[in-house]
């Protein structure tokens, strides 16, 4: 490892880095703007100037940009040199000439990289007295606010938006000192990752618009480490609260999961926590003859818990703890998984493949390092958005790896490398029912029905492995595609196969497994990613339980009187008519949930359950990674964690094992002991008794304000702050000020680094893992050295039937998820319900775009407006899943028109 | 015997009321010398401030710090009250008005007043607080140092009167008050007395500007009140001793009863103590020690030797 | 040593000096006009609230007795939705005035705020907002800030150029 001398002190640094990265990794303070660990260096801002010296005798030295200079052994440089310091101060001075006097009304203030760097360079007095340049702003949609005056031309936004995230509608315009970062026309930013601009922008040009609705400075937020509930990927987030409302979601760096970025659903989908539809108090439905008024709600629950006739329905969006406690409370034989039949089949199959097969599941960062990507039947951008970003990185990175050897440039030389790469992309193949956003990057993108996709997958595995049977009756085109994909996969080192719930087909999932396993048999280190629909789908399946359908059957057979529904809207899980039958039959429905939903209308007892922001718990993501999320704030209503409600119920009914449990640690330890698959989840985060220097870790920064005035309008005597008995975090600003364990970092802050860029100080090296390891623990590891259980049953090809359409599910990043649609900005972007047809089908059915199509299914009548899309196969119709107003939950299925 | 109990009762009553009254007196006098009013709202001339203060002290939260050594913490303020009150046992207020006419009265006084240092040390130690401990350390070293030449200074008086009995010492001053032959002794005793009661300017164990409140930083409520009263009792005690030893005790022209003479003289010294507080800055700790050991100590030995020499010379 | 005795004597003589104390509350002390007591929220020359809800006062407050919530009118002008100060906690240090970047917080000579009910010491915006520009007549934060509000578009503030025409290539 090379040794470099910084200010006459020798340091050992890592090879292949630039000087800026080296200095920051050593914990030294060196200002920068345009460099970003994920984006590389372009040397645009001139801020990271240092002085380098030829040798020990050289006293004069020369100023260079540290981000453009690679680490060399025995290099001598000075950060503290007077000339370098002056240079940096003057650069800030120039940037400031046009920077407006806005900090007081700027949302970035207090978490602003420009503020931090200005203080760091010591530029404290404005000596520019002339006019300032101004710009008109643009409306950029419901997520981002645009304030162009504040721009310092670091180009980070376009480098992220265009180069990194593949957006097309944000660019730099105009010339010389008039450059403008925006859209060609006003309008909503199209990229699903636009929200990251708020963190990428070093100052307040792009700021979080949802935060602006209830603006709070970073120092006033009560924050906690949390895990995104938007999809099954389990991105790490920090949620911040003030005055009882969640105000902002920011990225929480996890080097193995989401890295520096989040998707817009994850970043903005939090507002259901603050929704007016929240259930805040326990409610008991009283019949006219019911004389039970005034009795504590738990006694009502107890009265209705009939032994042997009480069933529990778990939820894929509830924590592992809540589900496990419910399972224990009602008994394993009475516990049903609250997921639709299709989701259950797909997720349990995926899990089985990952647990029993020899190929490991890929984390998001593993995915970004793949060298060939094959996506089977999945519109990743909509079903698992951050995975799409990882795929983009993989595709971007592959030609870079080739080109840097030719041009002798390190990969962080962003501009030079991009120039050399030009439009070269890595191999990506997509097979999906219709076009997807990633198609533009793909070497090959083919659109056909799910079963045909699976057949091509089987075809590929046949070409890779002799163990697989030949697919009979494959079309010439299909053979060509399979041949092309197989040829590329054979050359790969660590290819990634992606499939999942989005295709709605078990055959696709099996085909993906076959491909990955065949590659594994060939000695290729293949990776497999299955998407799962919800944040704890994988956890729920691992916990295990009966199918939801059998719960309905049981109720219809009069074998269930009381049903406890955990954080679930059964109308989203069951066909509406089945759900009506079910609720018509059971006597009591006890619902624990956050929001009023159709299920709540059928409930006889409603208990207010805490959302992710009001609960502690554990989630398992699609990779099989268990991650702990922490309660952000203590609600002032009766809202509490579902598992706590269930423990209290267990206490009133005198349940033998559950009565002994009280706090989070008890429950977690109990689960880790009781289930082999969950071994180790008790080590995800420190226990509640954990202290650093005798202190808890505070959720509030030391500058937190207003403690003695926040509640003074209610009562001038301040109440005792809430106590956290479940975790080692405190709800106040008192506690240990240093760096907490990586699994429970409530906010990123370091002296002099108030903005999100302070994450540097928590990492082993810039862009590297957090200091004591990336949080989370993989619960699923591949079953190597065993017999590989290939799937050999090839599905029949799908051929269009007269008078019939195959309905396939189409997912939307904004709309398909149940809770995020409560954010007004996301609601704005939900598409209206539709049915998507091929133009030939449309012609045949005599409809055109916008017409209403009537069709019947199981004797029920549906009407949907038509959208024509020729990338669908003929005979296939797409319907969006989960949108408000959509009634069908079962897809794919064949319907008669 | 009844007489004896009356004396005890009377002395206790008078002393405790004096100590309490001094709260008011001191504040009024300080204010007067500093061009202020002092307490003038509660009752006539603000006299009821004494009552108000007492009530306040009684009703304050009597807090024992969780980190303190509890038994010692409670015990410490009692020591100061006890030791000072015990010293009064030997003071002759007037002929016949004395609790215990010991023939070693002076030694008893020295013994008792030395015990007072325990309260400072124990209080500071038990508080388990760095400021309290520093205060206690200072108090201990200061009192041990000044104890030495306080005793030596008094020996001059003993040599002249030929007795340790305080009544006899007073009687020995019928011709001339010892302040004249023993002027240096008087000065030394005065300085040592101020230091003994850690009054300003020698309030180094408290030194609120450096040590918060020194050894009683952690004390509140009536336990603090005991330290507070103990200090005023100490002032009264040293004043009473000064009067007894150097200013002829109860002696005085016959138009006033002897007790009254004693009281008047004592009050004059109390006023002097308050004037010290109003006018003198606090010396540095090392200056205090240096002054004690390098100036007062040789001076008191010299005083004793000269007194003894003259006495021997006169006797022979 | 002599100086000690002399100072004791001089102090003793103070017995006969006039007392300096004001017998407040019967006798009021004359306060300078700019004496800094409790805070008030002032207004812009155009009558709008000066406070822009930047939270700096709350952050500067050593006893954390200020809390507020910023909000925005439809034209982008920021103002506090509520502004609360708990005067029972206030130590009158004046840091909030120093921190205020818009001169909204200014200190009034009012300090006689005693109440029998502590709850009455919680002041809301309506209690704090005064109809005056205070010590800085003519100052309007938005005239020096870059954001646009109603009646002041981009480029209208002091020392601002008109907005850049990004379609022009003329230097």
XYZ file of C-alpha atoms in Angstrom, chain A residues 100-107 129-137 147 149-150 173-176 178 180 212 214-217 219-220 242-243 247 703-718 733, chain C residues 52-56 58-59 63-72 78 82 84-86 88-89 101-102 118-119 122 124 139 141-142 144-148 153-155 159-166 168-171:
106
model
C -28.272 34.619 -3.028
C -28.758 35.824 0.511
C -31.278 33.029 1.006
C -30.172 30.788 3.853
C -32.991 31.899 6.128
C -35.654 30.836 3.643
C -33.723 27.961 2.101
C -34.739 24.411 2.948
C -20.674 44.399 -3.883
C -21.953 44.161 -7.414
C -25.061 42.723 -8.948
C -26.096 39.114 -8.675
C -27.216 36.889 -11.511
C -30.782 35.557 -11.259
C -32.761 32.806 -12.946
C -36.384 31.923 -13.303
C -37.341 28.636 -11.708
C -34.459 27.471 -6.963
C -30.402 31.244 -8.179
C -28.580 29.154 -5.618
C -28.678 24.712 -20.852
C -27.235 28.019 -21.997
C -23.645 29.085 -21.951
C -20.805 30.727 -20.015
C -25.545 31.607 -17.634
C -28.969 26.560 -16.314
C -41.367 22.104 2.421
C -44.087 21.078 6.880
C -40.625 22.495 6.931
C -38.230 21.567 9.713
C -34.500 22.079 9.941
C -31.275 19.866 13.680
C -34.894 19.924 14.877
C -41.242 16.909 14.561
C -44.457 17.863 16.362
C -41.285 15.299 8.156
C -28.840 21.583 18.557
C -32.410 20.347 18.871
C -34.522 23.376 19.742
C -37.778 24.254 21.422
C -37.864 21.607 24.125
C -39.379 23.950 26.667
C -41.817 25.581 24.261
C -43.069 22.827 21.974
C -45.825 21.754 24.299
C -46.076 24.944 26.316
C -49.372 25.859 24.667
C -50.866 22.745 26.249
C -49.166 22.996 29.597
C -46.315 25.228 30.612
C -44.919 22.482 32.839
C -42.981 20.214 30.534
C -31.038 15.082 22.829
C -39.483 33.995 7.767
C -39.477 30.984 10.072
C -35.797 30.131 9.646
C -35.522 28.497 13.106
C -32.236 30.214 13.923
C -34.884 28.524 18.280
C -31.487 26.976 17.645
C -32.942 27.282 27.199
C -34.807 26.067 24.105
C -37.826 28.182 24.923
C -38.721 29.180 21.355
C -40.621 26.891 19.052
C -42.171 27.694 15.723
C -43.358 26.155 12.510
C -42.525 27.745 9.197
C -45.072 27.809 6.427
C -45.424 29.536 3.112
C -42.413 32.340 4.312
C -47.081 29.618 14.954
C -44.290 30.414 20.624
C -41.960 31.540 23.350
C -42.174 30.272 26.862
C -41.208 31.329 32.082
C -38.032 29.731 30.713
C -31.221 37.223 10.025
C -34.225 39.360 9.107
C -47.279 30.472 34.801
C -49.343 29.444 31.787
C -46.449 31.403 27.165
C -47.930 33.163 20.971
C -35.364 47.047 5.993
C -35.334 40.896 3.986
C -36.954 39.922 0.721
C -31.958 41.328 -0.456
C -32.944 37.659 -0.759
C -33.024 35.776 -4.037
C -36.409 34.116 -3.802
C -39.470 35.561 -5.482
C -40.158 38.800 -8.869
C -36.769 37.368 -9.749
C -34.353 40.180 -10.461
C -28.361 44.504 -6.677
C -29.920 41.850 -8.844
C -29.693 41.489 -12.577
C -32.848 40.628 -14.482
C -33.306 36.872 -14.889
C -30.997 35.212 -17.360
C -32.447 34.486 -20.775
C -31.108 30.986 -21.160
C -29.484 33.697 -25.582
C -25.879 33.010 -26.457
C -24.743 36.619 -26.340
C -21.927 36.955 -23.806
